């Protein structure tokens, strides 16, 4: 076992221990600890255990955290089995980390304290930075944990992972016990009247985002899942649709793509009579537009592209008069513009931002509220949580209930009324 010790320099403690270099000679390595002697001693023990199990000398040289993140995404993440959507999320997170000064810091100088301060900034925010949600915090944590583990092995840039000592702290929720309004804990949804106002606005504008919004309201599909639907995915006679893919814009590649859904699973979602009527009308309208626009009508295609052991399916629209490349395959999207061009997630998102400024009473609207509303409507009207979980594509029912634990005021009131039946013997 390597021998080690701790010593104090200024306000901080440091730990050091002997390791073998490539020639087999013992050399002493020193690392920054914390202001606590006991914590630093614990870091020393862990570092020595790591060294004993790995037996190598770290050679980070002048590699920065930003350099490491680029190596990790290219050498480990992209060749791996993660979905393109997850890879894209990691790439976005890496861009943000590299914009912070910590991204320019050399690996050999990064301590757990630096990383803890950065994670605390993300979690709590400050006057210049808004605090991130729990979901984004998990994303940043996953990227940093994965990249530093990669730096230890197989890259051997550092001896141990400093992220293992970082705690993900969360801001405590403050409750005003004298506040009369207790609606802050409710899951945010929109009422049916608000939905009708929104759809009327889009109808007046003849906006192609209308159909994606209607589908999401009656199915709870995510924005990418809605835009990725094709007519082959919809059975109007038996009234169900199949969620097979999701559309997204890849900011790293500057391409609109289709790929697997969030959980890489195909699921079936039954549809109500109202949505069936809407879809039948939309299908008829799409066929009429194809005749109306003639040669000016566009067809949609996808192209398979392989890069760094990953497969991407890029989406394109071409006028009927333009000869398609041999590697283009036609795809019949449900949500399109009048001229046939596919409706993108970014276009629908822009519509949401515009509508909340124009339509009174929906100032806080965003597309994902339709998914919340769908779920709340089902649970409030007695749908089985397990059925709702499967419709939404959640991993398990606890996810569904954790997110939508706050049912509507009316639903909770009706639930307590059941006690009257018990007392009354009914």
Coordinates of C-alpha atoms in Angstrom, one line a residue:
X1 CA 0.0 0.0 0.0
X2 CA 1.3 3.5 -0.9
X3 CA 2.3 5.7 2.0
X4 CA 0.8 9.1 2.4
X5 CA 0.4 12.1 4.7
X6 CA -1.4 15.4 4.9
X7 CA -0.1 18.8 5.7
X8 CA -1.6 22.3 6.0
X9 CA -0.6 25.2 3.7
X10 CA -2.4 28.5 4.5
X11 CA -6.0 27.7 5.2
X12 CA -6.2 24.5 3.1
X13 CA -5.0 21.0 3.8
X14 CA -3.1 19.0 1.1
X15 CA -2.5 15.3 0.9
X16 CA 0.4 13.4 -0.8
X17 CA 1.5 9.9 -1.3
X18 CA 4.2 7.9 -3.1
X19 CA 3.5 6.1 -6.4
X20 CA 5.7 4.4 -9.0
X21 CA 6.6 6.2 -12.2
X22 CA 7.0 4.4 -15.5
X23 CA 10.6 3.5 -14.6
X24 CA 9.5 1.9 -11.3
X25 CA 10.9 4.7 -9.1
X26 CA 8.8 6.1 -6.2
X27 CA 7.8 9.7 -6.7
X28 CA 5.6 11.8 -4.4
X29 CA 2.4 13.3 -5.7
X30 CA 0.5 16.1 -3.9
X31 CA -3.1 17.2 -4.3
X32 CA -5.2 19.9 -2.8
X33 CA -7.7 18.8 -0.2
X34 CA -10.2 21.0 1.8
X35 CA -10.1 23.2 4.8
X36 CA -11.0 20.2 6.9
X37 CA -8.2 17.9 8.0
X38 CA -10.5 14.9 8.4
X39 CA -12.0 15.4 5.0
X40 CA -8.6 15.7 3.5
X41 CA -7.5 12.5 5.2
X42 CA -10.5 10.7 3.8
X43 CA -9.6 12.0 0.3
X44 CA -6.1 10.7 0.9
X45 CA -7.3 7.2 1.8
X46 CA -9.6 7.1 -1.2
X47 CA -6.9 8.4 -3.6
X48 CA -4.5 5.7 -2.4
X49 CA -7.1 3.0 -2.8
X50 CA -7.7 4.2 -6.3
X51 CA -4.0 4.2 -7.1
X52 CA -3.6 0.6 -5.7
X53 CA -6.5 -0.6 -7.9
X54 CA -5.3 1.2 -11.0
X55 CA -1.4 1.4 -10.7
X56 CA -0.8 4.2 -13.1
X57 CA 0.7 7.8 -13.1
X58 CA -1.6 10.5 -14.3
X59 CA -0.3 12.6 -17.2
X60 CA -2.8 15.4 -17.7
X61 CA -0.1 17.8 -19.0
X62 CA -2.0 20.9 -20.2
X63 CA -5.3 19.3 -20.9
X64 CA -8.2 21.5 -19.8
X65 CA -11.7 20.4 -18.7
X66 CA -13.0 21.6 -22.0
X67 CA -10.5 19.4 -23.8
X68 CA -11.5 16.5 -21.7
X69 CA -15.2 17.0 -22.4
X70 CA -14.5 17.1 -26.2
X71 CA -12.5 13.8 -25.9
X72 CA -15.2 12.2 -23.8
X73 CA -18.0 13.0 -26.2
X74 CA -16.0 11.9 -29.3
X75 CA -14.3 8.8 -28.0
X76 CA -16.7 7.3 -25.5
X77 CA -20.2 8.8 -25.9
X78 CA -20.7 8.9 -29.6
X79 CA -19.4 5.4 -30.3
X80 CA -21.7 4.2 -27.4
X81 CA -25.3 3.0 -27.3
X82 CA -26.9 6.2 -26.1
X83 CA -29.7 7.7 -28.3
X84 CA -28.9 10.6 -30.5
X85 CA -31.2 12.7 -28.4
X86 CA -29.2 12.0 -25.3
X87 CA -25.9 12.7 -27.1
X88 CA -27.3 16.0 -28.3
X89 CA -28.3 16.9 -24.7
X90 CA -24.8 16.1 -23.5
X91 CA -23.3 18.2 -26.3
X92 CA -25.5 21.1 -25.3
X93 CA -24.4 20.7 -21.7
X94 CA -20.7 20.6 -22.7
X95 CA -21.1 23.8 -24.6
X96 CA -22.4 25.5 -21.4
X97 CA -19.7 24.1 -19.2
X98 CA -17.0 25.3 -21.6
X99 CA -18.5 28.8 -21.5
X100 CA -17.8 29.0 -17.8
X101 CA -14.2 29.7 -16.5
X102 CA -14.0 26.2 -15.1
X103 CA -14.0 24.8 -18.7
X104 CA -10.6 26.5 -19.3
X105 CA -9.0 25.2 -16.0
X106 CA -6.4 22.6 -16.4
X107 CA -7.4 19.1 -15.2
X108 CA -4.4 18.8 -12.8
X109 CA -5.5 21.9 -11.0
X110 CA -9.2 21.1 -10.7
X111 CA -10.3 20.0 -7.2
X112 CA -13.5 18.8 -5.7
X113 CA -13.9 22.3 -4.2
X114 CA -13.9 23.9 -7.7
X115 CA -16.5 21.4 -8.9
X116 CA -18.6 21.8 -5.8
X117 CA -18.7 25.6 -6.2
X118 CA -19.7 25.2 -9.9
X119 CA -22.5 22.7 -9.1
X120 CA -23.7 25.0 -6.3
X121 CA -23.8 27.9 -8.7
X122 CA -25.9 25.8 -11.1
X123 CA -28.2 24.7 -8.4
X124 CA -28.8 27.9 -6.5
X125 CA -27.9 30.6 -9.2
X126 CA -26.8 34.1 -8.5
X127 CA -27.6 37.6 -9.7
X128 CA -26.3 36.8 -13.2
X129 CA -27.3 33.1 -13.4
X130 CA -30.7 31.5 -13.0
X131 CA -30.8 28.4 -10.9
X132 CA -31.3 25.2 -13.0
X133 CA -34.1 22.7 -12.6
X134 CA -33.5 19.2 -11.1
X135 CA -33.6 17.7 -14.6
X136 CA -30.8 20.0 -15.9
X137 CA -28.8 19.4 -12.7
X138 CA -28.9 15.6 -13.3
X139 CA -27.7 16.3 -16.8
X140 CA -24.7 18.4 -15.7
X141 CA -23.9 15.9 -13.0
X142 CA -24.0 13.0 -15.5
X143 CA -21.7 14.8 -17.9
X144 CA -19.1 15.7 -15.3
X145 CA -19.2 12.3 -13.6
X146 CA -18.8 10.5 -16.9
X147 CA -16.1 12.7 -18.2
X148 CA -13.9 12.6 -15.1
X149 CA -14.3 8.8 -14.8
X150 CA -13.2 8.7 -18.4
X151 CA -10.2 10.9 -17.5
X152 CA -9.1 8.4 -14.9
X153 CA -9.6 5.4 -17.1
X154 CA -9.0 4.7 -19.9
X155 CA -7.3 8.1 -20.6
X156 CA -5.2 8.1 -17.4
X157 CA -5.1 11.9 -17.3
X158 CA -5.8 12.1 -13.6
X159 CA -5.4 9.6 -10.7
X160 CA -8.9 9.8 -9.3
X161 CA -12.3 11.3 -10.0
X162 CA -12.8 14.5 -8.0
X163 CA -16.6 14.5 -8.8
X164 CA -17.0 11.6 -6.4
X165 CA -16.7 14.0 -3.5
X166 CA -19.2 16.5 -5.0
X167 CA -22.7 16.6 -3.4
X168 CA -25.7 17.8 -5.5
X169 CA -27.3 20.3 -3.2
X170 CA -30.8 21.6 -3.7
X171 CA -32.4 24.8 -2.7
X172 CA -34.8 24.4 0.1
X173 CA -38.4 25.4 -0.7
X174 CA -39.6 28.2 1.5
X175 CA -43.2 28.0 2.6
X176 CA -45.1 31.1 3.8
X177 CA -47.4 29.7 6.5
X178 CA -49.4 33.0 6.5
X179 CA -50.1 33.0 2.7
X180 CA -53.7 32.3 1.8
X181 CA -52.9 31.1 -1.8
X182 CA -52.0 27.5 -1.8
X183 CA -52.0 26.8 -5.5
X184 CA -48.3 27.0 -5.9
X185 CA -47.9 23.3 -5.5
X186 CA -50.3 22.4 -8.2
X187 CA -49.1 20.9 -11.5
X188 CA -49.4 23.6 -14.1
X189 CA -52.0 22.9 -16.8
X190 CA -54.4 24.8 -19.0
X191 CA -58.2 24.8 -18.9
X192 CA -60.3 23.6 -21.8
X193 CA -61.4 27.2 -22.3
X194 CA -57.8 28.3 -22.6
X195 CA -57.2 25.5 -25.1
X196 CA -60.2 26.6 -27.2
X197 CA -58.9 30.2 -27.2
X198 CA -55.5 29.0 -28.3
X199 CA -56.9 26.9 -31.1
X200 CA -59.2 29.7 -32.3
X201 CA -56.2 32.0 -32.5
X202 CA -54.3 29.5 -34.6
X203 CA -57.3 28.8 -36.9
X204 CA -57.7 32.5 -37.5
X205 CA -54.0 32.7 -38.5
X206 CA -54.2 29.5 -40.5
X207 CA -51.1 28.4 -38.6
X208 CA -49.9 24.8 -39.3
X209 CA -49.0 24.4 -35.6
X210 CA -52.7 23.9 -34.9
X211 CA -52.7 20.2 -35.6
X212 CA -49.6 19.4 -33.5
X213 CA -51.2 21.2 -30.6
X214 CA -54.5 19.3 -31.0
X215 CA -52.7 16.0 -31.2
X216 CA -50.7 16.7 -28.0
X217 CA -53.8 17.9 -26.1
X218 CA -55.7 14.7 -26.8
X219 CA -52.7 12.2 -26.5
X220 CA -50.1 13.7 -24.2
X221 CA -47.3 13.2 -26.8
X222 CA -44.1 15.2 -26.6
X223 CA -43.5 17.8 -29.2
X224 CA -40.9 15.7 -31.0
X225 CA -43.2 12.7 -31.0
X226 CA -46.0 14.7 -32.5
X227 CA -43.9 16.2 -35.3
X228 CA -42.4 12.7 -36.0
X229 CA -45.8 11.1 -36.6
X230 CA -46.6 9.7 -40.1
X231 CA -49.9 8.5 -41.5
X232 CA -48.7 5.0 -41.3
X233 CA -48.5 5.4 -37.5
X234 CA -52.2 6.2 -37.3
X235 CA -55.1 3.7 -37.5
X236 CA -58.2 5.8 -37.8
X237 CA -60.6 2.9 -38.0
X238 CA -59.5 1.3 -34.8
X239 CA -58.6 4.7 -33.2
X240 CA -55.1 4.4 -32.1
X241 CA -51.7 5.7 -33.0
X242 CA -48.2 4.2 -32.6
X243 CA -45.3 6.4 -31.3
X244 CA -42.2 5.1 -33.1
X245 CA -39.9 8.1 -33.5
X246 CA -39.2 11.7 -32.4
X247 CA -38.2 14.7 -34.4
X248 CA -35.6 17.2 -33.1
X249 CA -33.2 19.8 -34.3
X250 CA -29.6 18.8 -33.8
X251 CA -27.8 22.1 -33.0
X252 CA -24.4 20.5 -33.2
X253 CA -25.0 19.2 -36.7
X254 CA -27.4 22.0 -37.8
X255 CA -29.9 19.4 -39.1
X256 CA -33.5 18.4 -38.4
X257 CA -33.5 14.7 -37.6
X258 CA -35.8 11.9 -36.6
X259 CA -34.8 9.2 -34.2
X260 CA -35.9 7.0 -31.4
X261 CA -38.2 8.3 -28.7
X262 CA -37.0 9.4 -25.2
X263 CA -37.0 5.9 -23.8
X264 CA -36.2 4.1 -27.0
X265 CA -39.5 2.3 -26.9
X266 CA -42.4 2.0 -29.3
X267 CA -45.8 2.5 -27.6
X268 CA -49.4 2.5 -28.7
X269 CA -51.8 5.3 -27.7
X270 CA -55.6 5.1 -28.1
X271 CA -57.3 8.2 -29.4
X272 CA -60.7 9.6 -28.6
X273 CA -63.5 10.3 -31.1
X274 CA -62.8 14.0 -31.1
X275 CA -59.2 13.6 -32.2
X276 CA -60.2 10.9 -34.8
X277 CA -62.5 13.5 -36.4
X278 CA -59.7 16.1 -36.4
X279 CA -57.2 13.7 -38.0
X280 CA -59.6 12.5 -40.7
X281 CA -60.2 16.1 -41.6
X282 CA -56.5 16.9 -41.6
X283 CA -55.8 13.9 -43.9
X284 CA -58.4 15.0 -46.4
X285 CA -57.1 18.6 -46.3
X286 CA -53.6 17.4 -46.9
X287 CA -54.7 15.5 -50.0
X288 CA -56.6 18.5 -51.3
X289 CA -53.6 20.7 -50.8
X290 CA -51.5 18.3 -52.8
X291 CA -53.8 18.7 -55.8
X292 CA -54.2 22.5 -55.2
X293 CA -50.4 23.2 -55.1
X294 CA -49.6 20.8 -57.9
X295 CA -45.9 20.9 -58.9
X296 CA -45.3 23.5 -56.2
X297 CA -46.2 20.9 -53.5
X298 CA -43.3 19.5 -51.5
X299 CA -42.6 16.0 -50.5
X300 CA -40.7 15.0 -47.3
X301 CA -37.8 12.6 -47.2
X302 CA -35.3 11.2 -44.7
X303 CA -31.6 10.4 -45.4
X304 CA -29.5 8.0 -43.5
X305 CA -26.1 9.3 -42.5
X306 CA -23.4 7.5 -40.5
X307 CA -20.8 9.4 -38.5
X308 CA -18.5 8.2 -35.8
X309 CA -20.3 4.9 -35.3
X310 CA -23.6 6.7 -35.0
X311 CA -26.6 6.8 -37.4
X312 CA -28.6 9.9 -38.1
X313 CA -31.8 10.3 -40.0
X314 CA -31.9 13.7 -41.5
X315 CA -35.2 15.2 -42.7
X316 CA -35.6 17.2 -45.9
X317 CA -38.4 18.7 -48.0
X318 CA -38.2 19.0 -51.8
X319 CA -40.7 20.4 -54.4
X320 CA -42.3 17.7 -56.5
X321 CA -40.5 19.1 -59.6
X322 CA -37.1 18.5 -58.0
X323 CA -35.5 15.2 -58.6
X324 CA -34.7 13.5 -55.3
X325 CA -31.3 12.1 -54.6
X326 CA -31.0 8.3 -54.6
X327 CA -30.4 8.1 -50.9
X328 CA -33.6 10.0 -50.0
X329 CA -36.6 7.9 -48.8
X330 CA -40.1 9.5 -48.8
X331 CA -41.9 9.8 -45.5
X332 CA -45.5 11.0 -45.0
X333 CA -45.6 13.2 -42.0
X334 CA -49.0 14.0 -40.4
X335 CA -48.1 17.6 -39.5
X336 CA -47.2 19.7 -42.5
X337 CA -47.6 23.2 -43.9
X338 CA -50.2 23.7 -46.6
X339 CA -47.5 23.3 -49.3
X340 CA -46.5 19.9 -47.9
X341 CA -43.3 20.9 -46.0
X342 CA -43.0 19.1 -42.6
X343 CA -43.8 21.1 -39.5
X344 CA -40.7 21.2 -37.4
X345 CA -40.4 21.3 -33.6
X346 CA -38.7 24.7 -33.7
X347 CA -41.6 26.2 -35.7
X348 CA -44.1 24.8 -33.2
X349 CA -42.0 26.1 -30.3
X350 CA -41.9 29.6 -31.9
X351 CA -45.7 29.5 -32.3
X352 CA -46.1 28.8 -28.6
X353 CA -43.9 31.8 -27.7
X354 CA -45.9 34.1 -30.0
X355 CA -49.3 32.8 -28.9
X356 CA -48.7 33.4 -25.2
X357 CA -48.1 37.1 -26.0
X358 CA -51.2 37.4 -28.2
X359 CA -53.8 35.3 -26.4
X360 CA -55.1 36.6 -23.1
X361 CA -54.9 34.2 -20.2
X362 CA -52.1 31.9 -21.5
X363 CA -49.1 34.0 -20.6
X364 CA -47.3 31.0 -19.1
X365 CA -48.1 28.6 -21.9
X366 CA -45.6 26.2 -23.4
X367 CA -46.1 23.1 -25.5
X368 CA -45.3 20.6 -22.7
X369 CA -48.2 22.0 -20.7
X370 CA -50.4 20.0 -23.1
X371 CA -48.8 16.8 -21.8
X372 CA -49.4 17.9 -18.2
X373 CA -53.0 18.8 -19.0
X374 CA -53.7 15.4 -20.7
X375 CA -52.4 13.6 -17.7
X376 CA -54.2 15.7 -15.2
X377 CA -57.5 15.3 -17.1
X378 CA -57.2 11.5 -17.2
X379 CA -56.2 11.2 -13.5
X380 CA -58.8 13.7 -12.3
X381 CA -61.5 11.7 -14.1
X382 CA -60.6 8.3 -12.7
X383 CA -58.1 6.9 -15.2
X384 CA -55.9 4.1 -13.7
X385 CA -52.4 5.5 -13.0
X386 CA -50.9 2.4 -14.7
X387 CA -52.8 3.1 -17.9
X388 CA -51.7 6.7 -17.8
X389 CA -48.1 5.7 -17.3
X390 CA -48.2 3.5 -20.4
X391 CA -49.9 6.2 -22.5
X392 CA -47.2 8.6 -21.6
X393 CA -44.3 6.2 -22.0
X394 CA -42.9 6.7 -18.5
X395 CA -40.5 4.1 -17.2
X396 CA -42.7 3.2 -14.3
X397 CA -45.9 4.4 -12.6
X398 CA -44.0 6.1 -9.8
X399 CA -42.6 8.6 -12.3
X400 CA -46.1 9.4 -13.4
X401 CA -47.4 9.9 -9.9
X402 CA -44.4 11.9 -8.7
X403 CA -44.8 14.4 -11.6
X404 CA -48.5 14.6 -11.4
X405 CA -49.1 14.0 -7.7
X406 CA -51.1 17.2 -7.3
X407 CA -54.5 16.5 -8.8
X408 CA -57.0 19.3 -9.3
X409 CA -58.9 21.0 -6.5
X410 CA -62.2 19.5 -7.7
X411 CA -60.8 16.0 -7.9
X412 CA -59.4 16.1 -4.3
X413 CA -62.7 17.5 -3.1
X414 CA -64.7 14.7 -4.7
X415 CA -62.3 12.2 -3.2
X416 CA -63.0 13.4 0.4
X417 CA -66.7 13.2 -0.4
X418 CA -66.3 9.4 -0.5
X419 CA -66.1 9.5 3.3
X420 CA -69.7 10.7 3.4
X421 CA -70.8 7.5 1.7
X422 CA -68.8 5.5 4.4
X423 CA -70.5 7.3 7.2
X424 CA -73.9 7.1 5.6
X425 CA -73.5 3.4 4.9
X426 CA -73.9 3.8 1.1

